[in-house]
Coordinates of C-alpha atoms and ligand atoms in Angstrom, one line a residue:
M73 CA 105.1 73.1 98.6
S74 CA 107.5 72.5 95.7
N75 CA 107.9 68.6 94.9
H76 CA 111.2 67.1 96.2
H77 CA 112.5 64.0 97.3
L78 CA 114.3 64.6 100.5
K79 CA 112.8 66.3 103.6
T80 CA 113.7 68.6 106.6
E81 CA 114.3 66.1 109.4
G82 CA 113.1 67.9 112.6
A83 CA 114.7 64.8 114.7
R84 CA 118.0 65.3 113.3
V85 CA 118.0 69.4 113.9
L86 CA 117.0 68.6 117.2
A87 CA 119.8 65.8 118.0
D88 CA 122.5 68.2 116.6
L89 CA 121.4 71.1 118.6
N90 CA 121.5 69.2 121.5
T91 CA 124.8 67.6 120.6
L92 CA 126.2 71.2 120.5
R93 CA 124.6 72.0 123.9
A94 CA 126.4 69.5 125.8
L95 CA 129.8 71.2 124.5
G96 CA 130.5 73.7 127.4
A97 CA 127.2 72.7 129.1
Y98 CA 126.5 75.2 131.8
K99 CA 123.3 74.9 134.0
T100 CA 120.3 75.1 131.0
G101 CA 122.9 76.9 128.5
V102 CA 126.6 77.0 127.6
H103 CA 129.7 78.6 128.3
R104 CA 131.7 78.3 124.9
P105 CA 133.5 81.8 124.4
T106 CA 135.5 82.1 121.3
F107 CA 138.6 79.5 121.0
S108 CA 137.7 77.7 124.4
E109 CA 138.2 74.0 124.3
P110 CA 134.2 73.6 123.7
H111 CA 134.3 76.1 121.0
L112 CA 137.3 74.6 119.2
H113 CA 135.6 71.2 119.6
S114 CA 132.2 72.6 118.1
L115 CA 134.1 73.8 115.1
Q116 CA 135.8 70.3 114.5
W117 CA 132.4 68.7 115.2
L118 CA 130.9 70.8 112.4
V119 CA 133.9 70.2 110.0
G120 CA 133.1 66.5 110.4
K121 CA 129.5 67.0 109.7
L122 CA 130.1 68.9 106.2
P123 CA 130.5 65.6 104.3
E124 CA 127.0 64.6 105.1
A125 CA 125.8 67.5 103.2
G126 CA 128.1 67.0 100.3
L127 CA 130.3 69.8 101.5
A128 CA 134.1 70.1 102.2
G129 CA 135.6 72.4 104.6
E130 CA 138.1 73.2 107.2
I131 CA 138.6 75.9 110.1
D132 CA 140.5 78.7 108.7
G133 CA 143.0 81.0 110.2
I134 CA 140.5 83.3 112.0
G135 CA 138.1 80.2 113.3
N136 CA 135.6 80.3 110.5
V137 CA 134.2 77.2 109.0
L138 CA 133.4 77.4 105.6
G139 CA 131.5 74.2 103.7
T140 CA 132.1 74.5 100.1
S141 CA 129.9 72.3 97.4
A142 CA 131.3 71.1 94.1
K143 CA 127.5 70.7 92.8
A144 CA 126.6 72.5 89.8
G145 CA 124.3 75.6 89.5
P146 CA 123.6 78.7 92.0
K147 CA 125.2 78.5 95.5
L148 CA 123.5 80.0 98.7
L149 CA 125.4 80.7 101.5
A150 CA 123.9 80.0 105.1
G151 CA 125.1 80.1 108.6
S152 CA 125.5 82.1 111.9
H153 CA 127.9 81.2 114.7
L154 CA 128.9 78.6 117.3
E155 CA 130.6 80.5 120.2
S156 CA 128.5 81.8 122.9
Q157 CA 128.5 84.7 125.4
N158 CA 129.9 84.0 128.7
F159 CA 127.4 81.6 130.6
A160 CA 124.7 82.1 127.9
G161 CA 122.2 80.4 126.0
W162 CA 122.5 77.2 123.8
L163 CA 120.6 78.4 120.7
D164 CA 122.1 81.9 120.1
G165 CA 124.1 81.1 117.0
P166 CA 123.8 77.3 116.7
L167 CA 120.3 77.6 115.6
G168 CA 121.4 79.2 112.4
V169 CA 124.3 76.9 111.8
I170 CA 122.1 73.6 112.2
Y171 CA 119.4 75.2 110.0
A172 CA 122.1 75.8 107.3
L173 CA 123.3 72.3 107.6
E174 CA 120.1 70.8 107.5
A175 CA 119.1 72.8 104.4
A176 CA 122.5 71.6 102.8
R177 CA 121.7 68.0 103.6
V178 CA 118.3 68.3 102.0
I179 CA 119.2 70.3 99.2
N180 CA 122.7 69.7 98.3
L181 CA 121.9 65.6 97.8
D182 CA 118.9 65.8 95.8
P183 CA 120.1 65.9 92.1
G184 CA 116.3 67.3 91.3
I185 CA 117.4 70.5 92.7
D186 CA 119.9 72.9 90.7
G187 CA 122.5 74.3 93.1
A188 CA 123.6 74.0 96.7
V189 CA 123.6 75.4 100.0
E190 CA 127.3 76.2 101.4
V191 CA 127.3 76.2 105.2
A192 CA 129.6 78.8 107.4
S193 CA 130.2 79.2 111.0
W194 CA 131.6 82.7 111.6
C195 CA 134.0 83.3 114.2
D196 CA 133.4 85.6 117.2
E197 CA 129.9 87.2 116.4
E198 CA 129.6 87.3 120.2
G199 CA 132.6 89.7 120.3
H200 CA 135.1 88.3 122.7
F201 CA 137.6 89.7 120.6
G202 CA 136.4 92.5 118.5
H203 CA 133.3 92.6 116.7
F204 CA 132.1 90.2 113.9
L205 CA 135.7 89.6 113.3
G206 CA 134.9 86.2 111.5
S207 CA 132.5 87.5 108.9
R208 CA 134.3 90.8 108.6
S209 CA 137.4 88.9 107.8
Y210 CA 135.4 86.9 105.1
V211 CA 134.4 90.1 103.5
G212 CA 137.9 91.5 103.5
D213 CA 137.5 94.0 106.3
V214 CA 140.0 92.6 108.8
T215 CA 143.8 93.5 108.6
E216 CA 146.5 91.4 110.1
H217 CA 147.1 94.7 112.3
D218 CA 143.6 94.3 113.7
I219 CA 144.3 90.7 114.7
D220 CA 147.8 91.8 116.2
A221 CA 145.6 94.3 118.3
A222 CA 142.8 92.2 119.3
R223 CA 142.6 90.9 123.0
D224 CA 140.0 88.5 125.1
R225 CA 137.9 91.0 126.4
T226 CA 137.5 88.8 129.8
N227 CA 141.3 87.9 130.4
A228 CA 143.1 90.5 128.0
R229 CA 144.8 87.2 126.5
P230 CA 146.1 88.5 122.8
M231 CA 144.4 86.8 120.1
R232 CA 147.7 85.9 118.4
E233 CA 148.6 83.8 121.3
T234 CA 145.0 82.0 121.4
L235 CA 145.3 81.3 117.6
Q236 CA 148.7 79.9 118.4
A237 CA 147.3 77.6 121.2
A238 CA 144.3 76.6 118.9
G239 CA 146.8 75.6 116.2
L240 CA 145.2 77.9 113.8
A241 CA 148.1 80.3 113.5
G242 CA 149.5 80.6 110.0
R243 CA 146.3 79.0 108.4
P244 CA 145.1 81.1 105.8
R245 CA 141.7 83.3 106.1
K246 CA 138.9 82.4 103.6
I247 CA 138.1 85.5 101.9
A248 CA 134.7 85.7 99.8
E249 CA 134.8 84.8 96.0
R250 CA 132.9 87.7 94.7
G251 CA 129.9 86.6 92.6
R252 CA 130.0 82.7 93.8
H253 CA 127.0 83.5 95.9
I254 CA 123.4 84.5 95.2
G255 CA 123.1 85.9 98.7
Y256 CA 123.4 84.8 102.3
L257 CA 120.7 83.6 104.5
E258 CA 121.0 83.2 108.5
A259 CA 118.2 82.0 111.0
H260 CA 118.3 83.0 114.5
I261 CA 116.3 82.8 117.6
E262 CA 114.2 86.4 117.9
Q263 CA 115.9 87.3 121.5
G264 CA 112.9 89.2 122.1
R265 CA 109.0 88.9 122.8
T266 CA 107.4 89.9 119.5
L267 CA 106.8 86.6 118.1
E268 CA 105.9 85.0 121.3
G269 CA 103.4 87.8 122.1
S270 CA 101.5 87.6 118.8
H271 CA 101.6 83.9 118.5
L272 CA 103.6 83.9 115.4
G273 CA 106.1 81.3 114.3
I274 CA 108.4 83.1 111.9
G275 CA 110.0 86.8 112.0
V276 CA 111.0 88.0 108.6
V277 CA 113.9 90.6 109.4
T278 CA 113.7 93.8 107.4
S279 CA 116.7 95.7 108.9
I280 CA 119.4 94.9 111.7
V281 CA 120.6 97.5 114.1
G282 CA 124.0 99.2 114.1
I283 CA 125.8 99.1 117.2
W284 CA 127.6 102.3 118.4
Q285 CA 129.8 101.7 121.4
Y286 CA 131.6 104.2 123.6
Q287 CA 134.3 104.2 126.3
I288 CA 133.9 107.2 128.8
T289 CA 136.3 108.0 131.2
F290 CA 135.9 110.4 134.3
T291 CA 139.2 111.3 136.0
G292 CA 139.1 112.7 139.7
E293 CA 141.1 112.5 142.6
Q294 CA 141.8 109.6 144.5
N295 CA 141.8 110.0 148.2
H296 CA 140.8 108.9 151.7
A297 CA 137.2 107.8 152.2
G298 CA 137.1 108.8 156.0
T299 CA 139.0 111.9 156.0
T300 CA 137.9 113.8 153.0
R301 CA 135.0 116.0 153.6
M302 CA 132.2 115.6 151.1
K303 CA 132.5 119.2 149.8
D304 CA 136.3 118.5 148.8
R305 CA 135.9 115.4 147.0
R306 CA 136.1 114.9 143.3
D307 CA 134.7 111.5 143.1
A308 CA 134.9 109.9 139.4
G309 CA 132.4 107.1 140.4
L310 CA 129.9 109.4 141.5
A311 CA 130.3 111.1 138.3
A312 CA 129.9 107.8 136.4
A313 CA 126.6 106.9 138.3
R314 CA 125.1 110.6 137.8
L315 CA 126.0 110.0 134.0
C316 CA 123.9 106.9 133.7
V317 CA 120.9 108.4 135.5
V318 CA 121.0 111.6 133.3
I319 CA 121.3 109.6 130.2
D320 CA 118.1 107.7 131.0
D321 CA 116.4 111.0 131.7
R322 CA 117.3 112.9 128.7
F323 CA 118.0 110.5 125.8
P324 CA 114.4 110.0 125.3
T325 CA 113.9 113.7 124.1
V326 CA 116.0 112.8 121.1
S327 CA 115.6 109.0 120.6
G328 CA 113.7 107.2 118.0
P329 CA 110.9 104.7 118.5
R330 CA 113.4 101.6 118.8
T331 CA 116.4 103.2 120.0
V332 CA 118.0 101.2 123.1
W333 CA 121.2 102.2 125.2
T334 CA 123.0 100.3 127.7
T335 CA 126.0 100.7 130.1
G336 CA 127.3 97.3 130.2
R337 CA 130.5 97.8 132.4
I338 CA 131.6 100.5 135.0
T339 CA 135.0 100.1 136.3
L340 CA 136.1 102.1 139.4
D341 CA 139.7 102.6 139.9
P342 CA 141.4 101.5 142.3
G343 CA 137.8 99.8 143.2
A344 CA 138.2 99.6 147.1
P345 CA 135.7 100.4 149.9
S346 CA 137.8 102.7 151.8
I347 CA 139.3 104.9 148.6
I348 CA 137.2 107.8 146.7
P349 CA 137.5 106.5 143.3
G350 CA 140.0 108.7 141.1
R351 CA 139.2 107.1 137.9
A352 CA 135.6 105.5 136.4
E353 CA 135.3 103.9 133.0
L354 CA 132.0 103.2 131.3
L355 CA 131.4 101.0 128.2
F356 CA 128.3 102.3 126.9
Q357 CA 126.3 101.4 124.0
I358 CA 123.8 102.6 121.5
R359 CA 121.6 100.7 119.0
D360 CA 119.4 102.1 116.2
D361 CA 118.8 101.5 112.6
N362 CA 119.0 105.2 111.8
P363 CA 122.6 106.7 112.1
A364 CA 120.8 110.3 112.1
I365 CA 119.4 109.2 115.5
V366 CA 122.6 108.2 116.8
E367 CA 124.3 111.4 115.8
R368 CA 121.9 113.3 117.7
L369 CA 122.5 111.1 120.7
E370 CA 126.3 111.1 120.5
A371 CA 125.9 115.1 120.7
L372 CA 123.9 114.8 123.7
L373 CA 126.0 112.3 125.2
R374 CA 129.3 114.4 125.0
E375 CA 127.2 117.4 126.3
I376 CA 125.8 115.7 129.4
A377 CA 129.0 113.9 130.3
T378 CA 130.9 117.6 130.2
E379 CA 128.1 119.0 132.2
I380 CA 128.4 116.2 134.7
A381 CA 132.3 116.4 134.7
A382 CA 132.1 120.2 135.5
A383 CA 129.7 119.6 138.4
S384 CA 131.8 116.8 139.8
G385 CA 135.1 118.4 139.7
C386 CA 136.4 115.9 137.2
S387 CA 137.6 115.8 133.6
V388 CA 136.0 113.5 131.1
E389 CA 136.9 111.7 127.8
V390 CA 134.4 110.4 125.6
E391 CA 135.8 108.0 122.9
R392 CA 133.8 106.3 120.2
I393 CA 135.2 102.8 119.8
R394 CA 132.8 101.2 117.6
T395 CA 130.8 102.6 114.9
G396 CA 127.4 101.1 114.0
K397 CA 126.6 99.7 110.2
P398 CA 122.8 99.2 110.3
A399 CA 121.9 97.0 107.4
M400 CA 118.6 96.5 105.1
M401 CA 117.6 93.0 104.3
D402 CA 117.1 92.3 100.7
Q403 CA 113.4 92.6 99.3
N404 CA 113.5 89.2 97.5
F405 CA 114.9 87.3 100.5
Q406 CA 112.2 88.8 102.5
R407 CA 109.5 87.8 100.0
A408 CA 110.9 84.0 99.7
I409 CA 110.9 83.7 103.6
E410 CA 107.3 85.2 103.9
E411 CA 106.2 82.6 101.2
A412 CA 107.8 79.7 102.6
A413 CA 106.3 80.7 106.0
S414 CA 103.0 80.9 104.1
D415 CA 103.5 77.3 102.7
V416 CA 104.9 75.5 106.0
A417 CA 103.7 77.9 108.8
D418 CA 100.3 78.8 107.9
G419 CA 101.5 82.2 106.9
K420 CA 102.2 82.8 110.6
S421 CA 105.0 85.2 109.9
V422 CA 105.6 89.1 110.6
H423 CA 108.2 91.5 109.2
M424 CA 110.4 92.9 112.0
P425 CA 113.6 94.8 112.5
S426 CA 116.2 92.9 114.3
G427 CA 117.6 94.9 117.7
A428 CA 120.4 92.3 118.2
G429 CA 123.4 92.5 115.8
H430 CA 124.1 89.6 113.4
D431 CA 126.6 88.3 110.8
A432 CA 124.0 88.9 108.2
Q433 CA 124.8 92.7 108.4
V434 CA 128.4 92.0 107.5
L435 CA 127.5 89.6 104.6
A436 CA 124.9 92.5 103.6
T437 CA 127.7 94.6 102.7
I438 CA 129.0 92.4 99.8
M439 CA 125.8 90.5 98.6
P440 CA 122.0 90.2 99.0
A441 CA 121.2 89.0 102.4
G442 CA 118.1 87.8 104.7
M443 CA 117.2 86.6 108.1
L444 CA 114.5 84.8 109.8
F445 CA 113.7 84.4 113.3
V446 CA 112.0 81.8 115.4
P447 CA 110.3 82.8 118.9
S448 CA 112.1 83.0 122.0
I449 CA 110.5 81.7 125.2
D450 CA 110.0 84.7 127.3
G451 CA 112.1 86.9 125.1
I452 CA 115.2 85.7 127.1
S453 CA 118.7 85.4 125.6
H454 CA 122.3 86.5 126.5
H455 CA 121.3 84.1 129.6
W456 CA 121.6 80.4 130.0
N457 CA 117.9 80.5 130.4
E458 CA 117.4 81.3 126.6
N459 CA 115.1 78.7 125.1
T460 CA 112.7 78.1 122.3
D461 CA 109.9 75.3 121.9
D462 CA 111.2 72.1 120.1
A463 CA 108.1 72.6 117.7
D464 CA 109.1 76.0 116.9
I465 CA 112.8 74.9 116.2
V466 CA 111.6 72.3 114.0
R467 CA 109.0 74.5 112.3
G468 CA 111.7 77.3 111.7
A469 CA 114.0 74.2 110.0
E470 CA 111.0 73.5 107.5
V471 CA 110.5 77.3 106.8
F472 CA 114.6 77.7 106.2
V473 CA 114.9 74.7 104.1
E474 CA 111.8 75.8 101.8
T475 CA 113.2 79.3 101.6
C476 CA 116.5 78.2 100.4
R477 CA 114.8 75.9 98.0
R478 CA 112.9 78.9 96.7
L479 CA 115.9 81.2 96.4
L480 CA 118.0 78.9 94.4
S481 CA 115.2 78.2 92.1
S482 CA 114.2 81.8 91.4
Ligands
LIG702 C1 124.7 89.7 119.3 O1 124.8 89.1 120.0 C2 124.5 91.3 119.9 O2 124.9 91.8 121.0 O3 123.6 91.7 119.3
LIG703 MN1 123.9 85.2 117.8
LIG704 MN1 124.5 86.9 120.9

């Protein structure tokens, strides 16, 4: 390992993560949706920690926190997000923010190291109001109109109203200063079983999946559930259920080795036990890092939906509401993580794609980007039982800080 004066402090990393865990604590995880009181508290907490790392920053007009440094030399941007999914895990997001803060504490205050780590917390990575709104705003991909149109997916509250209530309305949004950073580094829990299953401490991310999302609406005929004979029904709910089953049968004929698909929500209208649903809406998602595969799947989805609608006496509309943007991680960043893991984690790392979406895929559109994973116990995430061994958290922090040091000195 290179010579340096300051060291990664595992105890400090764990203490900070546990402080955040107490904000919006829910069972063994957290409930910290975007712009909730505990989320705003976590952002203020981070702002208060920045000076410890020689950084200054504020919450901007979209809820991003960006800590900037006045130190001379190259700048590396690092971070993740502080909000959570509803009733979910304590590490999805905060791990990457605290690793970034730790790297900044170790590197920025060391006069022997040329350059600094700048820390970011990107707002709404978890998509309560949109997708990647904070990081997309930073790269210049969010308009005022997008914000006017955004609503909280849990309670339909307009984002403008929420920003007002949070005291953030009218604040400027920070936009990337092109050329300021040598790149962006993010750490995250793996949220899968690859590392744990092979007893490896570090994942070197090669690519991040794109996420395509569809709203599929069947329209049939609402009618009485007791008096309408089975042969006379046009049941939109049944059509929706058939669609899920047929997708599962036929998608494997054209999917790739790592394609995944999920129906995350089915809404039946009017949704009452004695009424045949006249309308059914599905939120359906496909993930892959190869757009050509998703193109084939989308064509198949439309074909299946049309067949099922005809067989069920319904009409159907398939609307793509999100288009995936997969990202490749930078080769130099991958090498730096691998070398740092070799120094700090006995070389126990593996190159792997990410099936989860991350802000790094947005930052990768304007600068070189890299990601590092640490193991997730039983691969559980987006659930309050999400966890990682303290020893893995601390080792990950050491590898992260060493990676930053290597990137800044290369
Ligand atoms: C991010 O949380 C995702 O859903 O991949
Ligand atoms: Mn995350
Ligand atoms: Mn997540």
